[in-house]
Amino acid sequence: MTSSAAALPEEFPKIPALLAEFRPRVALVLGSGLGGFADACDRLFEVPYADILGLPLSKVPGHAGKFVGATLGGIPLLLAMGRVHFYEGHTARTIAASVRLMAKLRPSALILTNAAGTLNRDFAPGGWLMLKDHLNLTGASPLTGGANFFDMTEVYTPELRGIFRQEASVQGLHLHEGVYACVPGPQYETPAEVRMMQVLGADVVGMSTVFEAIQARALGLQVAAFSCLTNWAAGVSSAPLSHAEVMEVGQQAAAQLCTLLQGALEKIEEI
Ligand code: HPA
């Protein structure tokens, strides 16, 4: 170890032993309304984010998060239930802290989930999209602070996408694939911004996931990410957007993702 590395303070000085000693095969971040996935698993332990020094806490009332250690079909999983967002005023680096912590437990893959508005008229609300790429429209990066010129050609691991694609077809689930545009929020987009993103090649828009994906890849994890299409983006339909609608559609669609993940996890174990 060089003397400069030795001088760096440990980012998470006191990780609770239950978590520090857990060796998940796969880590999952469960986004808005997708917490139901945890109910399908056998829970082993819970650690509130508030018990982990160095981890940011949500500033949104009622959004306190926790890690859940669990198994599904005998496969050890680490579930991150709840995340912090850029619109709360956290930096991109802070938002990715939970990924740096999870990476210490050496899962082979990280699966990210989110709620998103759909810009693509062929991808209706209520469905699921697997990310094949993203547009980071926040102007920020979790890697800021060093000269980490990291290759981003394949953020969303092709082998994982292949496993999910195949499992979705076995299950008869129509899984879209496309490009996720990440915006800072917290306000939803204007119709002009939505048209801009359509021209740029985005299929869906949301306010999370990309910082976590960048950080995870930079730490050598395989990454897959899924958007629950909760609403038409502004101007795509004439209906105004509501947070209540986003939460409700997310909850209804969660069951489909649970089944897809359950089927795919066994295969992920093999890669
Ligand atoms: N825009 C941005 N973020 C979102 C949306 C949206 O339409 N729906 C869910 N998250």
PDB file of C-alpha atoms and ligand atoms in Angstrom:
ATOM      1  CA  MET A   1       0.000   0.000   0.000  1.00  0.00           C
ATOM      2  CA  THR A   2       1.362   3.449  -0.867  1.00  0.00           C
ATOM      3  CA  SER A   3       1.584   6.053   1.877  1.00  0.00           C
ATOM      4  CA  SER A   4      -1.102   8.192   0.183  1.00  0.00           C
ATOM      5  CA  ALA A   5      -3.530   5.229   0.077  1.00  0.00           C
ATOM      6  CA  ALA A   6      -2.814   4.457   3.720  1.00  0.00           C
ATOM      7  CA  ALA A   7      -3.688   8.044   4.615  1.00  0.00           C
ATOM      8  CA  LEU A   8      -7.186   7.781   3.119  1.00  0.00           C
ATOM      9  CA  PRO A   9      -9.844   7.340   5.803  1.00  0.00           C
ATOM     10  CA  GLU A  10     -12.050   4.237   5.472  1.00  0.00           C
ATOM     11  CA  GLU A  11     -15.387   5.273   3.904  1.00  0.00           C
ATOM     12  CA  PHE A  12     -17.394   2.828   6.058  1.00  0.00           C
ATOM     13  CA  PRO A  13     -15.465   2.450   9.319  1.00  0.00           C
ATOM     14  CA  LYS A  14     -18.014   0.318  11.191  1.00  0.00           C
ATOM     15  CA  ILE A  15     -20.044  -2.035   9.005  1.00  0.00           C
ATOM     16  CA  PRO A  16     -22.337  -4.139  11.244  1.00  0.00           C
ATOM     17  CA  ALA A  17     -20.949  -7.704  11.390  1.00  0.00           C
ATOM     18  CA  LEU A  18     -24.114  -9.336   9.990  1.00  0.00           C
ATOM     19  CA  LEU A  19     -23.643  -7.333   6.818  1.00  0.00           C
ATOM     20  CA  ALA A  20     -19.839  -7.309   6.685  1.00  0.00           C
ATOM     21  CA  GLU A  21     -19.703 -11.125   6.858  1.00  0.00           C
ATOM     22  CA  PHE A  22     -22.536 -11.758   4.371  1.00  0.00           C
ATOM     23  CA  ARG A  23     -21.493 -13.021   0.912  1.00  0.00           C
ATOM     24  CA  PRO A  24     -24.394 -12.349  -1.484  1.00  0.00           C
ATOM     25  CA  ARG A  25     -24.288 -13.864  -4.939  1.00  0.00           C
ATOM     26  CA  VAL A  26     -26.311 -10.968  -6.331  1.00  0.00           C
ATOM     27  CA  ALA A  27     -27.153  -7.502  -4.951  1.00  0.00           C
ATOM     28  CA  LEU A  28     -30.383  -5.735  -5.900  1.00  0.00           C
ATOM     29  CA  VAL A  29     -31.523  -2.142  -5.507  1.00  0.00           C
ATOM     30  CA  LEU A  30     -35.309  -2.020  -5.253  1.00  0.00           C
ATOM     31  CA  GLY A  31     -36.811   1.244  -6.499  1.00  0.00           C
ATOM     32  CA  SER A  32     -40.120   2.988  -5.764  1.00  0.00           C
ATOM     33  CA  GLY A  33     -42.949   0.537  -5.214  1.00  0.00           C
ATOM     34  CA  LEU A  34     -40.813  -2.562  -5.840  1.00  0.00           C
ATOM     35  CA  GLY A  35     -40.215  -3.501  -2.202  1.00  0.00           C
ATOM     36  CA  GLY A  36     -42.642  -6.413  -2.654  1.00  0.00           C
ATOM     37  CA  PHE A  37     -39.753  -8.467  -4.077  1.00  0.00           C
ATOM     38  CA  ALA A  38     -38.408  -8.861  -0.527  1.00  0.00           C
ATOM     39  CA  ASP A  39     -41.619 -10.646   0.494  1.00  0.00           C
ATOM     40  CA  ALA A  40     -40.885 -13.404  -2.030  1.00  0.00           C
ATOM     41  CA  CYS A  41     -37.496 -14.044  -0.357  1.00  0.00           C
ATOM     42  CA  ASP A  42     -36.540 -15.749   2.906  1.00  0.00           C
ATOM     43  CA  ARG A  43     -35.187 -12.940   5.036  1.00  0.00           C
ATOM     44  CA  LEU A  44     -32.017 -13.555   7.049  1.00  0.00           C
ATOM     45  CA  PHE A  45     -31.366 -10.120   8.581  1.00  0.00           C
ATOM     46  CA  GLU A  46     -32.024  -6.397   8.194  1.00  0.00           C
ATOM     47  CA  VAL A  47     -29.655  -3.498   8.718  1.00  0.00           C
ATOM     48  CA  PRO A  48     -31.125   0.040   8.548  1.00  0.00           C
ATOM     49  CA  TYR A  49     -28.980   2.456   6.523  1.00  0.00           C
ATOM     50  CA  ALA A  50     -29.038   4.670   9.620  1.00  0.00           C
ATOM     51  CA  ASP A  51     -26.874   2.043  11.428  1.00  0.00           C
ATOM     52  CA  ILE A  52     -24.066   2.343   8.870  1.00  0.00           C
ATOM     53  CA  LEU A  53     -21.650   5.192   9.373  1.00  0.00           C
ATOM     54  CA  GLY A  54     -20.748   6.749   6.023  1.00  0.00           C
ATOM     55  CA  LEU A  55     -24.021   5.949   4.233  1.00  0.00           C
ATOM     56  CA  PRO A  56     -26.298   8.863   3.202  1.00  0.00           C
ATOM     57  CA  LEU A  57     -29.865   8.961   4.496  1.00  0.00           C
ATOM     58  CA  SER A  58     -32.870  10.030   2.460  1.00  0.00           C
ATOM     59  CA  LYS A  59     -34.120  13.521   3.179  1.00  0.00           C
ATOM     60  CA  VAL A  60     -37.586  12.532   1.993  1.00  0.00           C
ATOM     61  CA  PRO A  61     -39.858  11.778   4.988  1.00  0.00           C
ATOM     62  CA  GLY A  62     -40.849   8.096   5.112  1.00  0.00           C
ATOM     63  CA  HIS A  63     -38.019   7.017   2.761  1.00  0.00           C
ATOM     64  CA  ALA A  64     -35.718   5.515   5.401  1.00  0.00           C
ATOM     65  CA  GLY A  65     -33.911   2.618   3.750  1.00  0.00           C
ATOM     66  CA  LYS A  66     -32.401  -0.671   4.821  1.00  0.00           C
ATOM     67  CA  PHE A  67     -30.320  -3.584   3.602  1.00  0.00           C
ATOM     68  CA  VAL A  68     -31.981  -6.974   3.769  1.00  0.00           C
ATOM     69  CA  GLY A  69     -29.902 -10.143   3.614  1.00  0.00           C
ATOM     70  CA  ALA A  70     -32.069 -12.901   2.146  1.00  0.00           C
ATOM     71  CA  THR A  71     -32.140 -16.075   0.099  1.00  0.00           C
ATOM     72  CA  LEU A  72     -34.287 -16.916  -2.886  1.00  0.00           C
ATOM     73  CA  GLY A  73     -34.237 -20.542  -4.026  1.00  0.00           C
ATOM     74  CA  GLY A  74     -31.170 -20.956  -1.795  1.00  0.00           C
ATOM     75  CA  ILE A  75     -29.239 -18.130  -3.507  1.00  0.00           C
ATOM     76  CA  PRO A  76     -27.941 -15.467  -1.113  1.00  0.00           C
ATOM     77  CA  LEU A  77     -29.093 -11.976  -2.090  1.00  0.00           C
ATOM     78  CA  LEU A  78     -28.483  -8.553  -0.676  1.00  0.00           C
ATOM     79  CA  LEU A  79     -31.467  -6.244  -1.144  1.00  0.00           C
ATOM     80  CA  ALA A  80     -31.026  -2.492  -0.863  1.00  0.00           C
ATOM     81  CA  MET A  81     -34.520  -1.250  -0.091  1.00  0.00           C
ATOM     82  CA  GLY A  82     -34.649   2.461  -0.758  1.00  0.00           C
ATOM     83  CA  ARG A  83     -32.054   4.773  -2.275  1.00  0.00           C
ATOM     84  CA  VAL A  84     -31.147   8.446  -2.129  1.00  0.00           C
ATOM     85  CA  HIS A  85     -31.587  10.720  -5.143  1.00  0.00           C
ATOM     86  CA  PHE A  86     -29.827  13.638  -6.811  1.00  0.00           C
ATOM     87  CA  TYR A  87     -32.954  15.807  -6.348  1.00  0.00           C
ATOM     88  CA  GLU A  88     -32.564  15.569  -2.578  1.00  0.00           C
ATOM     89  CA  GLY A  89     -29.331  17.521  -2.918  1.00  0.00           C
ATOM     90  CA  HIS A  90     -26.880  14.601  -2.623  1.00  0.00           C
ATOM     91  CA  THR A  91     -23.865  14.479  -4.938  1.00  0.00           C
ATOM     92  CA  ALA A  92     -23.474  11.729  -7.522  1.00  0.00           C
ATOM     93  CA  ARG A  93     -20.611  10.271  -5.469  1.00  0.00           C
ATOM     94  CA  THR A  94     -22.716  10.207  -2.298  1.00  0.00           C
ATOM     95  CA  ILE A  95     -25.598   8.550  -4.134  1.00  0.00           C
ATOM     96  CA  ALA A  96     -23.263   5.740  -5.228  1.00  0.00           C
ATOM     97  CA  ALA A  97     -21.992   5.103  -1.657  1.00  0.00           C
ATOM     98  CA  SER A  98     -24.369   2.178  -1.142  1.00  0.00           C
ATOM     99  CA  VAL A  99     -22.936   0.537  -4.282  1.00  0.00           C
ATOM    100  CA  ARG A 100     -19.377   0.941  -2.962  1.00  0.00           C
ATOM    101  CA  LEU A 101     -20.526  -0.692   0.270  1.00  0.00           C
ATOM    102  CA  MET A 102     -22.303  -3.563  -1.507  1.00  0.00           C
ATOM    103  CA  ALA A 103     -19.264  -4.114  -3.747  1.00  0.00           C
ATOM    104  CA  LYS A 104     -17.196  -4.826  -0.613  1.00  0.00           C
ATOM    105  CA  LEU A 105     -19.332  -7.955  -0.083  1.00  0.00           C
ATOM    106  CA  ARG A 106     -18.264  -9.173  -3.568  1.00  0.00           C
ATOM    107  CA  PRO A 107     -21.547 -10.019  -5.290  1.00  0.00           C
ATOM    108  CA  SER A 108     -20.962 -11.044  -8.907  1.00  0.00           C
ATOM    109  CA  ALA A 109     -23.785  -8.863 -10.191  1.00  0.00           C
ATOM    110  CA  LEU A 110     -25.799  -5.806  -9.252  1.00  0.00           C
ATOM    111  CA  ILE A 111     -29.398  -5.520 -10.408  1.00  0.00           C
ATOM    112  CA  LEU A 112     -30.905  -2.042 -10.358  1.00  0.00           C
ATOM    113  CA  THR A 113     -34.614  -1.257 -10.588  1.00  0.00           C
ATOM    114  CA  ASN A 114     -36.433   2.027 -11.021  1.00  0.00           C
ATOM    115  CA  ALA A 115     -39.684   3.689 -12.001  1.00  0.00           C
ATOM    116  CA  ALA A 116     -39.611   5.591 -15.288  1.00  0.00           C
ATOM    117  CA  GLY A 117     -41.801   7.530 -17.660  1.00  0.00           C
ATOM    118  CA  THR A 118     -42.034   6.164 -21.196  1.00  0.00           C
ATOM    119  CA  LEU A 119     -41.178   8.274 -24.252  1.00  0.00           C
ATOM    120  CA  ASN A 120     -41.591   5.451 -26.722  1.00  0.00           C
ATOM    121  CA  ARG A 121     -45.139   5.087 -28.028  1.00  0.00           C
ATOM    122  CA  ASP A 122     -44.573   1.343 -28.538  1.00  0.00           C
ATOM    123  CA  PHE A 123     -43.723   0.850 -24.821  1.00  0.00           C
ATOM    124  CA  ALA A 124     -46.945   1.377 -22.843  1.00  0.00           C
ATOM    125  CA  PRO A 125     -47.148   2.068 -19.072  1.00  0.00           C
ATOM    126  CA  GLY A 126     -47.487  -1.068 -16.950  1.00  0.00           C
ATOM    127  CA  GLY A 127     -44.683  -2.865 -18.825  1.00  0.00           C
ATOM    128  CA  TRP A 128     -40.981  -3.395 -18.089  1.00  0.00           C
ATOM    129  CA  LEU A 129     -37.879  -2.258 -19.940  1.00  0.00           C
ATOM    130  CA  MET A 130     -34.396  -3.708 -19.542  1.00  0.00           C
ATOM    131  CA  LEU A 131     -31.743  -1.040 -20.027  1.00  0.00           C
ATOM    132  CA  LYS A 132     -29.359  -1.617 -22.900  1.00  0.00           C
ATOM    133  CA  ASP A 133     -27.708   1.800 -22.448  1.00  0.00           C
ATOM    134  CA  HIS A 134     -28.288   5.187 -20.845  1.00  0.00           C
ATOM    135  CA  LEU A 135     -28.029   8.941 -21.381  1.00  0.00           C
ATOM    136  CA  ASN A 136     -26.695  10.653 -18.271  1.00  0.00           C
ATOM    137  CA  LEU A 137     -28.321  14.097 -18.577  1.00  0.00           C
ATOM    138  CA  THR A 138     -27.446  15.200 -15.027  1.00  0.00           C
ATOM    139  CA  GLY A 139     -24.007  16.592 -15.845  1.00  0.00           C
ATOM    140  CA  ALA A 140     -22.652  14.700 -12.806  1.00  0.00           C
ATOM    141  CA  SER A 141     -20.642  11.510 -12.190  1.00  0.00           C
ATOM    142  CA  PRO A 142     -19.931   9.366  -9.123  1.00  0.00           C
ATOM    143  CA  LEU A 143     -16.318   9.090 -10.348  1.00  0.00           C
ATOM    144  CA  THR A 144     -15.672  12.858 -10.148  1.00  0.00           C
ATOM    145  CA  GLY A 145     -12.570  13.544  -8.094  1.00  0.00           C
ATOM    146  CA  GLY A 146     -10.073  11.364  -9.957  1.00  0.00           C
ATOM    147  CA  ALA A 147      -8.845  10.806 -13.497  1.00  0.00           C
ATOM    148  CA  ASN A 148     -10.854   7.607 -13.932  1.00  0.00           C
ATOM    149  CA  PHE A 149     -11.339   7.537 -17.710  1.00  0.00           C
ATOM    150  CA  PHE A 150     -13.518   4.492 -17.444  1.00  0.00           C
ATOM    151  CA  ASP A 151     -14.761   2.659 -20.572  1.00  0.00           C
ATOM    152  CA  MET A 152     -18.556   2.796 -20.776  1.00  0.00           C
ATOM    153  CA  THR A 153     -19.116   0.758 -23.934  1.00  0.00           C
ATOM    154  CA  GLU A 154     -20.989  -2.001 -22.094  1.00  0.00           C
ATOM    155  CA  VAL A 155     -22.454  -0.695 -18.853  1.00  0.00           C
ATOM    156  CA  TYR A 156     -25.317  -3.211 -18.863  1.00  0.00           C
ATOM    157  CA  THR A 157     -23.647  -6.612 -19.128  1.00  0.00           C
ATOM    158  CA  PRO A 158     -24.622  -8.379 -22.383  1.00  0.00           C
ATOM    159  CA  GLU A 159     -24.468 -11.883 -20.792  1.00  0.00           C
ATOM    160  CA  LEU A 160     -26.877 -10.840 -18.035  1.00  0.00           C
ATOM    161  CA  ARG A 161     -29.193  -9.235 -20.557  1.00  0.00           C
ATOM    162  CA  GLY A 162     -29.165 -12.469 -22.521  1.00  0.00           C
ATOM    163  CA  ILE A 163     -30.182 -14.451 -19.422  1.00  0.00           C
ATOM    164  CA  PHE A 164     -33.054 -12.084 -18.645  1.00  0.00           C
ATOM    165  CA  ARG A 165     -34.190 -11.938 -22.270  1.00  0.00           C
ATOM    166  CA  GLN A 166     -34.339 -15.716 -22.446  1.00  0.00           C
ATOM    167  CA  GLU A 167     -36.093 -16.057 -19.096  1.00  0.00           C
ATOM    168  CA  ALA A 168     -38.677 -13.415 -20.088  1.00  0.00           C
ATOM    169  CA  SER A 169     -39.435 -15.330 -23.270  1.00  0.00           C
ATOM    170  CA  VAL A 170     -39.810 -18.616 -21.320  1.00  0.00           C
ATOM    171  CA  GLN A 171     -42.232 -16.833 -18.985  1.00  0.00           C
ATOM    172  CA  GLY A 172     -44.138 -15.137 -21.815  1.00  0.00           C
ATOM    173  CA  LEU A 173     -43.285 -11.728 -20.348  1.00  0.00           C
ATOM    174  CA  HIS A 174     -42.857  -8.981 -22.920  1.00  0.00           C
ATOM    175  CA  LEU A 175     -39.616  -7.298 -21.804  1.00  0.00           C
ATOM    176  CA  HIS A 176     -38.740  -4.169 -23.773  1.00  0.00           C
ATOM    177  CA  GLU A 177     -35.106  -3.141 -24.191  1.00  0.00           C
ATOM    178  CA  GLY A 178     -33.985   0.418 -24.635  1.00  0.00           C
ATOM    179  CA  VAL A 179     -32.200   3.554 -23.520  1.00  0.00           C
ATOM    180  CA  TYR A 180     -32.833   5.206 -20.132  1.00  0.00           C
ATOM    181  CA  ALA A 181     -32.333   8.975 -19.865  1.00  0.00           C
ATOM    182  CA  CYS A 182     -31.456  10.141 -16.359  1.00  0.00           C
ATOM    183  CA  VAL A 183     -32.538  13.665 -15.419  1.00  0.00           C
ATOM    184  CA  PRO A 184     -31.861  15.503 -12.148  1.00  0.00           C
ATOM    185  CA  GLY A 185     -35.525  16.162 -11.192  1.00  0.00           C
ATOM    186  CA  PRO A 186     -37.323  16.591  -8.881  1.00  0.00           C
ATOM    187  CA  GLN A 187     -39.839  18.173 -11.272  1.00  0.00           C
ATOM    188  CA  TYR A 188     -41.057  16.024 -14.137  1.00  0.00           C
ATOM    189  CA  GLU A 189     -40.064  17.036 -17.679  1.00  0.00           C
ATOM    190  CA  THR A 190     -41.697  19.582 -19.949  1.00  0.00           C
ATOM    191  CA  PRO A 191     -43.101  18.320 -23.277  1.00  0.00           C
ATOM    192  CA  ALA A 192     -40.217  20.141 -25.048  1.00  0.00           C
ATOM    193  CA  GLU A 193     -37.663  18.292 -22.893  1.00  0.00           C
ATOM    194  CA  VAL A 194     -39.407  15.014 -23.665  1.00  0.00           C
ATOM    195  CA  ARG A 195     -39.220  15.742 -27.419  1.00  0.00           C
ATOM    196  CA  MET A 196     -35.498  16.536 -27.019  1.00  0.00           C
ATOM    197  CA  MET A 197     -34.905  13.197 -25.303  1.00  0.00           C
ATOM    198  CA  GLN A 198     -36.831  11.341 -28.004  1.00  0.00           C
ATOM    199  CA  VAL A 199     -34.568  12.962 -30.628  1.00  0.00           C
ATOM    200  CA  LEU A 200     -31.520  11.940 -28.561  1.00  0.00           C
ATOM    201  CA  GLY A 201     -32.622   8.313 -28.683  1.00  0.00           C
ATOM    202  CA  ALA A 202     -34.088   7.806 -25.209  1.00  0.00           C
ATOM    203  CA  ASP A 203     -36.955   5.365 -24.671  1.00  0.00           C
ATOM    204  CA  VAL A 204     -37.641   6.104 -21.001  1.00  0.00           C
ATOM    205  CA  VAL A 205     -36.812   8.820 -18.471  1.00  0.00           C
ATOM    206  CA  GLY A 206     -36.169   8.671 -14.737  1.00  0.00           C
ATOM    207  CA  MET A 207     -34.210  10.183 -11.873  1.00  0.00           C
ATOM    208  CA  SER A 208     -31.985   7.366 -10.611  1.00  0.00           C
ATOM    209  CA  THR A 209     -29.888   4.303 -11.530  1.00  0.00           C
ATOM    210  CA  VAL A 210     -27.118   5.733 -13.734  1.00  0.00           C
ATOM    211  CA  PHE A 211     -24.768   6.817 -10.930  1.00  0.00           C
ATOM    212  CA  GLU A 212     -25.152   3.396  -9.325  1.00  0.00           C
ATOM    213  CA  ALA A 213     -24.518   1.650 -12.655  1.00  0.00           C
ATOM    214  CA  ILE A 214     -21.398   3.740 -13.403  1.00  0.00           C
ATOM    215  CA  GLN A 215     -20.003   3.110  -9.928  1.00  0.00           C
ATOM    216  CA  ALA A 216     -20.721  -0.615 -10.041  1.00  0.00           C
ATOM    217  CA  ARG A 217     -19.014  -1.056 -13.417  1.00  0.00           C
ATOM    218  CA  ALA A 218     -16.021   0.957 -12.252  1.00  0.00           C
ATOM    219  CA  LEU A 219     -15.724  -1.533  -9.370  1.00  0.00           C
ATOM    220  CA  GLY A 220     -15.910  -4.513 -11.726  1.00  0.00           C
ATOM    221  CA  LEU A 221     -19.464  -5.680 -11.031  1.00  0.00           C
ATOM    222  CA  GLN A 222     -21.738  -6.961 -13.774  1.00  0.00           C
ATOM    223  CA  VAL A 223     -24.845  -4.793 -14.006  1.00  0.00           C
ATOM    224  CA  ALA A 224     -28.428  -5.275 -15.172  1.00  0.00           C
ATOM    225  CA  ALA A 225     -31.148  -2.636 -14.757  1.00  0.00           C
ATOM    226  CA  PHE A 226     -34.901  -2.579 -15.203  1.00  0.00           C
ATOM    227  CA  SER A 227     -37.389   0.270 -15.526  1.00  0.00           C
ATOM    228  CA  CYS A 228     -40.976  -0.161 -14.526  1.00  0.00           C
ATOM    229  CA  LEU A 229     -42.891   1.992 -17.025  1.00  0.00           C
ATOM    230  CA  THR A 230     -45.214   3.827 -14.685  1.00  0.00           C
ATOM    231  CA  ASN A 231     -46.547   6.602 -16.938  1.00  0.00           C
ATOM    232  CA  TRP A 232     -46.358   8.263 -20.338  1.00  0.00           C
ATOM    233  CA  ALA A 233     -43.772  11.054 -20.120  1.00  0.00           C
ATOM    234  CA  ALA A 234     -45.138  14.609 -20.233  1.00  0.00           C
ATOM    235  CA  GLY A 235     -46.770  15.495 -23.546  1.00  0.00           C
ATOM    236  CA  VAL A 236     -46.722  11.908 -24.893  1.00  0.00           C
ATOM    237  CA  SER A 237     -50.282  11.643 -23.598  1.00  0.00           C
ATOM    238  CA  SER A 238     -52.504  14.528 -22.565  1.00  0.00           C
ATOM    239  CA  ALA A 239     -52.860  13.253 -18.962  1.00  0.00           C
ATOM    240  CA  PRO A 240     -50.967  15.208 -16.271  1.00  0.00           C
ATOM    241  CA  LEU A 241     -48.332  13.239 -14.297  1.00  0.00           C
ATOM    242  CA  SER A 242     -48.956  12.236 -10.713  1.00  0.00           C
ATOM    243  CA  HIS A 243     -46.643  10.641  -8.147  1.00  0.00           C
ATOM    244  CA  ALA A 244     -49.577   8.550  -6.865  1.00  0.00           C
ATOM    245  CA  GLU A 245     -49.985   7.010 -10.360  1.00  0.00           C
ATOM    246  CA  VAL A 246     -46.246   6.250 -10.507  1.00  0.00           C
ATOM    247  CA  MET A 247     -46.386   4.414  -7.157  1.00  0.00           C
ATOM    248  CA  GLU A 248     -49.570   2.498  -7.984  1.00  0.00           C
ATOM    249  CA  VAL A 249     -48.416   1.216 -11.383  1.00  0.00           C
ATOM    250  CA  GLY A 250     -45.049   0.249  -9.832  1.00  0.00           C
ATOM    251  CA  GLN A 251     -46.759  -1.866  -7.203  1.00  0.00           C
ATOM    252  CA  GLN A 252     -48.928  -3.645  -9.774  1.00  0.00           C
ATOM    253  CA  ALA A 253     -45.992  -4.427 -12.080  1.00  0.00           C
ATOM    254  CA  ALA A 254     -43.678  -5.565  -9.254  1.00  0.00           C
ATOM    255  CA  ALA A 255     -45.042  -9.129  -9.310  1.00  0.00           C
ATOM    256  CA  GLN A 256     -43.873  -9.644 -12.929  1.00  0.00           C
ATOM    257  CA  LEU A 257     -40.341  -8.575 -12.111  1.00  0.00           C
ATOM    258  CA  CYS A 258     -40.308 -10.852  -9.060  1.00  0.00           C
ATOM    259  CA  THR A 259     -41.095 -13.849 -11.251  1.00  0.00           C
ATOM    260  CA  LEU A 260     -38.522 -12.837 -13.860  1.00  0.00           C
ATOM    261  CA  LEU A 261     -35.784 -12.350 -11.252  1.00  0.00           C
ATOM    262  CA  GLN A 262     -36.593 -15.610  -9.514  1.00  0.00           C
ATOM    263  CA  GLY A 263     -36.283 -17.519 -12.782  1.00  0.00           C
ATOM    264  CA  ALA A 264     -33.100 -15.736 -13.852  1.00  0.00           C
ATOM    265  CA  LEU A 265     -31.211 -15.807 -10.556  1.00  0.00           C
ATOM    266  CA  GLU A 266     -30.375 -19.488 -10.791  1.00  0.00           C
ATOM    267  CA  LYS A 267     -28.778 -18.871 -14.167  1.00  0.00           C
ATOM    268  CA  ILE A 268     -26.882 -15.815 -12.970  1.00  0.00           C
ATOM    269  CA  GLU A 269     -25.299 -18.057 -10.371  1.00  0.00           C
ATOM    270  CA  GLU A 270     -23.747 -20.030 -13.178  1.00  0.00           C
ATOM    271  CA  ILE A 271     -21.951 -17.158 -14.927  1.00  0.00           C
TER     272      ILE A 271
HETATM  273  N1  HPA B   1     -40.051  11.371 -15.482  1.00  0.00           N
HETATM  274  C1  HPA B   1     -39.017  11.276 -14.648  1.00  0.00           C
HETATM  275  N2  HPA B   1     -38.948  10.363 -13.685  1.00  0.00           N
HETATM  276  C2  HPA B   1     -39.964   9.495 -13.559  1.00  0.00           C
HETATM  277  C3  HPA B   1     -41.082   9.552 -14.392  1.00  0.00           C
HETATM  278  C4  HPA B   1     -41.133  10.537 -15.413  1.00  0.00           C
HETATM  279  O1  HPA B   1     -42.099  10.647 -16.206  1.00  0.00           O
HETATM  280  N3  HPA B   1     -41.920   8.545 -13.993  1.00  0.00           N
HETATM  281  C5  HPA B   1     -41.297   7.907 -12.972  1.00  0.00           C
HETATM  282  N4  HPA B   1     -40.124   8.480 -12.695  1.00  0.00           N
END
